[in-house]
XYZ file of C-alpha atoms in Angstrom:
364
model
C 0.000 0.000 0.000
C 1.081 3.563 -0.559
C 1.119 5.684 2.572
C 2.947 8.686 3.936
C 5.225 8.606 6.989
C 6.546 11.448 9.137
C 10.172 10.427 8.651
C 10.921 10.967 12.324
C 9.681 9.666 15.651
C 11.348 7.988 18.572
C 14.501 6.192 17.446
C 14.083 3.221 19.785
C 10.543 2.565 18.567
C 11.103 3.517 14.956
C 9.165 1.300 12.544
C 10.716 2.851 9.421
C 14.163 4.229 8.641
C 14.550 7.991 8.104
C 12.790 8.979 4.888
C 11.271 11.970 3.127
C 8.074 13.117 4.892
C 6.523 13.902 1.501
C 7.617 10.627 -0.087
C 5.482 7.528 -0.523
C 6.043 4.498 1.643
C 5.512 1.528 -0.659
C 4.538 -1.809 0.812
C 4.765 -4.874 -1.399
C 4.008 -8.583 -1.327
C 6.797 -10.681 -2.846
C 6.114 -13.866 -4.826
C 7.573 -16.011 -7.572
C 6.130 -18.387 -10.135
C 8.561 -20.921 -11.553
C 11.424 -18.731 -10.328
C 10.225 -15.545 -12.034
C 9.753 -12.846 -9.370
C 6.596 -10.833 -8.855
C 6.633 -7.720 -6.693
C 2.977 -6.927 -6.013
C 1.983 -3.354 -5.165
C -1.419 -3.834 -3.501
C -2.307 -0.164 -3.702
C -0.960 2.805 -5.657
C -2.946 5.882 -4.731
C -2.436 7.724 -8.014
C -3.609 4.707 -10.008
C -6.703 4.318 -7.833
C -7.587 7.990 -8.274
C -7.220 7.730 -12.049
C -9.301 4.538 -12.096
C -12.021 6.215 -10.036
C -12.147 8.962 -12.676
C -13.380 6.354 -15.166
C -10.236 5.558 -17.163
C -10.088 2.253 -19.035
C -7.221 -0.038 -18.115
C -5.243 0.783 -21.284
C -5.777 4.505 -20.627
C -4.753 3.974 -17.023
C -1.584 2.248 -18.201
C -0.710 5.315 -20.290
C -1.517 7.616 -17.366
C 0.680 5.699 -14.921
C 3.525 5.500 -17.464
C 3.364 9.277 -17.971
C 2.939 10.387 -14.369
C 4.066 7.588 -12.037
C 6.946 5.940 -13.873
C 9.292 6.831 -11.021
C 7.453 4.209 -8.945
C 8.148 1.526 -11.533
C 11.812 2.532 -11.770
C 12.230 2.692 -7.998
C 10.801 -0.796 -7.450
C 12.053 -2.621 -10.552
C 15.558 -1.182 -10.884
C 18.508 -1.448 -8.538
C 19.111 -0.973 -5.644
C 15.593 -2.170 -4.680
C 15.172 -4.438 -7.698
C 17.412 -6.005 -10.321
C 17.665 -6.562 -14.079
C 15.236 -9.493 -13.903
C 12.603 -7.916 -11.645
C 8.911 -7.974 -12.516
C 6.001 -6.248 -10.806
C 2.250 -5.746 -10.725
C 0.104 -2.838 -9.572
C -3.269 -4.031 -8.265
C -6.205 -1.789 -9.210
C -9.613 -2.214 -7.625
C -12.829 -0.486 -8.659
C -13.633 1.907 -11.464
C -14.008 1.158 -15.158
C -10.528 -0.402 -15.222
C -11.657 -3.349 -13.101
C -15.262 -3.566 -14.335
C -16.623 -7.110 -14.028
C -13.448 -8.393 -12.325
C -12.192 -8.948 -8.796
C -9.156 -6.844 -9.655
C -7.374 -5.169 -12.537
C -3.619 -5.235 -12.910
C -0.837 -3.233 -14.523
C 2.268 -5.278 -15.308
C 5.696 -3.680 -14.757
C 9.166 -4.696 -15.871
C 12.553 -3.073 -16.078
C 11.884 -1.372 -19.428
C 8.220 -0.427 -19.065
C 4.759 -1.970 -19.053
C 3.402 -5.216 -20.498
C -0.035 -6.204 -21.773
C -0.113 -9.707 -20.271
C 1.913 -11.846 -17.898
C 0.961 -15.448 -17.166
C 3.325 -16.040 -14.255
C 1.925 -12.892 -12.611
C -1.676 -13.996 -13.176
C -0.998 -17.272 -11.351
C 0.626 -15.459 -8.416
C -2.098 -12.801 -8.324
C -4.745 -15.505 -8.220
C -3.327 -16.730 -4.913
C -2.800 -13.166 -3.658
C -6.413 -12.208 -4.423
C -7.738 -15.040 -2.265
C -5.285 -14.695 0.623
C -5.684 -10.908 0.847
C -9.473 -10.856 0.683
C -10.042 -9.462 -2.804
C -12.576 -12.204 -3.578
C -15.623 -11.758 -1.311
C -16.820 -15.372 -1.122
C -14.179 -17.904 -2.203
C -15.397 -21.447 -2.817
C -13.844 -24.817 -2.048
C -12.002 -26.698 -3.429
C -11.252 -24.138 -6.171
C -12.148 -20.487 -6.714
C -12.347 -18.635 -10.013
C -10.559 -15.279 -9.727
C -11.465 -12.784 -12.444
C -8.667 -10.438 -13.477
C -8.743 -7.643 -16.011
C -5.390 -7.339 -17.754
C -4.439 -4.712 -20.358
C -4.947 -7.401 -23.031
C -8.423 -8.294 -21.713
C -10.186 -10.486 -19.128
C -8.357 -13.520 -17.768
C -9.626 -16.034 -15.208
C -7.366 -17.824 -12.723
C -8.529 -20.992 -10.986
C -6.982 -21.278 -7.529
C -7.170 -24.095 -4.954
C -8.806 -22.881 -1.717
C -9.194 -24.915 1.482
C -11.221 -22.329 3.375
C -8.175 -20.718 4.999
C -5.424 -20.289 2.402
C -4.782 -20.664 -1.288
C -2.703 -23.446 -2.797
C -1.129 -24.863 -5.945
C -1.193 -25.564 -8.800
C -2.895 -22.462 -10.182
C -4.252 -22.484 -13.713
C -5.621 -19.702 -15.892
C -7.640 -19.360 -19.084
C -6.171 -16.902 -21.546
C -7.629 -14.272 -23.806
C -8.093 -15.652 -27.358
C -4.637 -16.699 -28.594
C -3.703 -16.989 -32.254
C -1.000 -17.449 -34.866
C -0.137 -14.030 -36.289
C 2.360 -15.416 -38.832
C 4.008 -18.758 -39.563
C 7.171 -19.671 -41.445
C 8.141 -16.028 -41.797
C 11.610 -15.465 -43.298
C 13.567 -12.806 -41.409
C 17.075 -11.524 -42.102
C 18.897 -11.250 -38.770
C 22.188 -9.302 -38.848
C 25.048 -11.569 -37.843
C 22.950 -14.706 -38.298
C 21.519 -14.519 -41.802
C 18.039 -15.677 -42.760
C 15.958 -17.526 -40.178
C 12.361 -18.712 -40.191
C 10.125 -17.586 -37.322
C 6.547 -17.976 -36.182
C 4.748 -15.123 -34.448
C 2.126 -16.014 -31.870
C -0.169 -13.976 -29.655
C -0.964 -15.037 -26.091
C -1.997 -11.669 -24.654
C 1.158 -10.197 -26.149
C 3.162 -11.029 -29.275
C 6.298 -13.199 -29.405
C 8.563 -14.451 -32.166
C 9.417 -18.160 -31.922
C 12.236 -20.143 -33.480
C 14.540 -23.001 -32.571
C 17.873 -21.969 -31.073
C 19.462 -24.366 -33.569
C 18.708 -21.920 -36.401
C 21.063 -19.488 -34.672
C 23.770 -22.103 -34.097
C 22.854 -22.440 -30.423
C 21.400 -25.010 -28.032
C 18.674 -23.753 -25.717
C 19.771 -26.221 -23.020
C 23.560 -25.902 -23.132
C 24.592 -22.621 -24.777
C 25.672 -19.698 -22.614
C 22.730 -17.573 -21.500
C 24.530 -14.446 -22.711
C 24.729 -15.893 -26.238
C 21.066 -16.911 -26.188
C 20.030 -13.460 -24.983
C 22.072 -11.652 -27.641
C 20.737 -13.837 -30.437
C 17.120 -13.597 -29.280
C 17.387 -9.816 -28.974
C 18.775 -9.586 -32.506
C 15.773 -11.567 -33.755
C 13.367 -9.277 -31.898
C 14.863 -6.161 -33.448
C 14.894 -7.712 -36.929
C 11.244 -8.789 -36.710
C 10.218 -5.326 -35.523
C 11.808 -3.792 -38.618
C 10.605 -6.383 -41.139
C 7.091 -7.332 -40.042
C 4.147 -5.130 -39.036
C 1.940 -6.511 -36.283
C -1.802 -5.977 -36.064
C -4.030 -6.457 -33.038
C -7.756 -6.964 -33.632
C -8.858 -4.534 -30.918
C -6.140 -2.002 -30.091
C -2.968 -0.759 -31.743
C -1.671 -0.168 -28.203
C -1.262 -3.953 -28.057
C 0.342 -4.370 -31.495
C 3.955 -4.642 -30.365
C 6.483 -7.469 -30.271
C 7.267 -8.169 -26.617
C 10.189 -10.510 -27.220
C 11.595 -13.678 -28.753
C 11.338 -17.206 -27.388
C 14.059 -19.644 -28.411
C 12.996 -23.296 -28.286
C 14.469 -26.770 -28.585
C 12.416 -27.205 -31.769
C 10.188 -29.913 -30.281
C 6.837 -28.561 -31.456
C 5.122 -31.871 -32.321
C 3.024 -33.331 -29.525
C 4.956 -35.365 -26.982
C 4.577 -36.369 -23.352
C 8.147 -35.160 -22.801
C 8.767 -31.526 -21.802
C 9.887 -29.023 -24.423
C 12.424 -26.426 -23.298
C 12.539 -22.716 -24.104
C 13.985 -19.398 -22.984
C 12.095 -16.121 -23.265
C 13.986 -12.862 -23.781
C 11.631 -9.884 -23.538
C 11.623 -6.099 -23.261
C 15.207 -4.806 -22.984
C 17.040 -8.167 -22.895
C 15.190 -9.269 -19.761
C 15.226 -13.048 -19.229
C 12.177 -14.863 -17.873
C 13.137 -17.372 -15.195
C 9.896 -19.300 -15.718
C 8.667 -21.060 -18.879
C 6.653 -17.843 -19.595
C 2.881 -18.096 -19.186
C 1.894 -15.834 -22.083
C 4.612 -17.481 -24.182
C 3.202 -20.944 -23.439
C -0.208 -19.559 -24.446
C 1.126 -18.265 -27.766
C 3.130 -21.414 -28.484
C 0.107 -23.657 -27.847
C -1.909 -21.452 -30.237
C 0.781 -21.882 -32.908
C 0.963 -25.641 -32.424
C -2.816 -25.922 -32.642
C -2.885 -23.745 -35.761
C -0.325 -26.035 -37.405
C -2.254 -29.179 -36.488
C 0.495 -30.429 -34.177
C -1.803 -30.741 -31.160
C -5.519 -31.228 -30.569
C -7.888 -29.710 -28.033
C -7.187 -30.835 -24.457
C -3.805 -32.359 -25.292
C -1.519 -31.199 -22.492
C 2.082 -30.240 -23.163
C 4.762 -29.541 -20.581
C 7.140 -26.596 -20.972
C 10.475 -26.287 -19.188
C 12.464 -23.138 -18.488
C 16.056 -23.462 -19.641
C 17.150 -21.067 -16.878
C 15.628 -22.719 -13.774
C 14.180 -26.022 -14.989
C 10.750 -25.008 -13.684
C 7.684 -26.401 -15.453
C 4.352 -25.091 -16.746
C 1.719 -27.087 -18.587
C -0.511 -25.793 -21.358
C -3.386 -26.989 -23.509
C -5.917 -25.530 -25.932
C -9.340 -25.928 -24.311
C -11.697 -24.190 -26.751
C -11.735 -22.697 -30.231
C -12.556 -19.001 -30.540
C -12.621 -16.170 -33.035
C -10.693 -12.949 -32.469
C -11.178 -10.336 -35.161
C -10.176 -12.053 -38.387
C -8.114 -14.684 -36.602
C -9.007 -18.279 -35.777
C -8.024 -18.470 -32.129
C -8.051 -20.746 -29.094
C -8.510 -20.288 -25.373
C -5.449 -21.779 -23.681
C -5.180 -23.133 -20.147
C -1.785 -22.710 -18.501
C -0.893 -24.206 -15.125
C 2.002 -23.667 -12.732
C 2.975 -23.095 -9.119
C 3.264 -19.699 -7.412
C 4.804 -19.123 -3.981
C 5.141 -16.304 -1.459
C 8.650 -15.194 -0.544
C 7.832 -12.367 1.870
C 6.749 -8.762 2.176
C 8.721 -5.545 1.934
C 8.449 -1.870 2.806
C 10.340 0.611 0.643
C 11.102 4.239 1.468
C 12.874 7.134 -0.234
C 15.256 9.793 1.070
C 14.808 12.897 -1.059
C 18.523 13.742 -1.131
C 19.419 10.298 -2.510
C 20.641 10.870 -6.106
C 19.635 7.281 -6.950
C 16.272 7.401 -5.170
C 14.400 6.341 -8.310
C 16.793 3.550 -9.134
C 19.313 2.792 -11.838
C 19.305 0.122 -14.533
C 22.374 -2.085 -14.894
C 22.516 -5.075 -17.262
């Protein structure tokens, strides 16, 4: 929650370190899903005020980016965060959260995302444990979230006292935006990529096309190659989103082991998104997009479950297409993704006004 402290008080009984009386005190709940961190900001006063004024969630995202970006930088960047940090601002009430238990703005080190599957799974647990769902049901509760990409439902185990695992969610309609697209990548030559949408757009290709192995190559080499693909696709292919051009951007590139045909064995990938940020989990929205691509190509059928492994941590998500849908001019599917989210603690962050690095610094 955002609050204001007096910055002083009795030293022996001091609850907070010295800080600027006019500065926000930011309290967070810390979680991870498959190793990917999530720093939850349960309340950001400026966002709540803007939501109460009737802004849509996409408009609210623009408003927060324009007027509150120092909060994102302070909590995502060093010294409070790190180059792999991820966050979520919880928004309750107003048009932004209409028809949902909560709305959410996703934060990362370079800006704001439209969808984040690992965050949705963590937020599903958070919503139950922190009372955002008025009457949770046993043994599982449906938690309705409104994300910038649209409505998403998480299904969370509930025993009457606390949430549990695994958590699963149903995506917005996911689709293949392009398949077998030839792209010229500087330093690597021509490669063939697929572009899938799972709440945000990703380029997919096997690491082998870049002379790498997703399981054994150095992470630095995988990150550099994936980032080169992202930049090349941005220059050579124009994305279109059926509902909003605000969502028509390439979020990153996912390098795979090339095992796209259905198998009971896990398939491994690494997701490099935003400004060379590496997902520690198998990437929930990436699993969504990859399932949509595999279904589009006839490689899997409805309700065939695949397992996805992160090459960075070895953590696992499962995914399956559960229903066909239509999204604009695209044949789409609703995808169910499942994983495990865990609490790691809580934190209280303060700012001293004279600190030259009070809003953080970004170091890769």
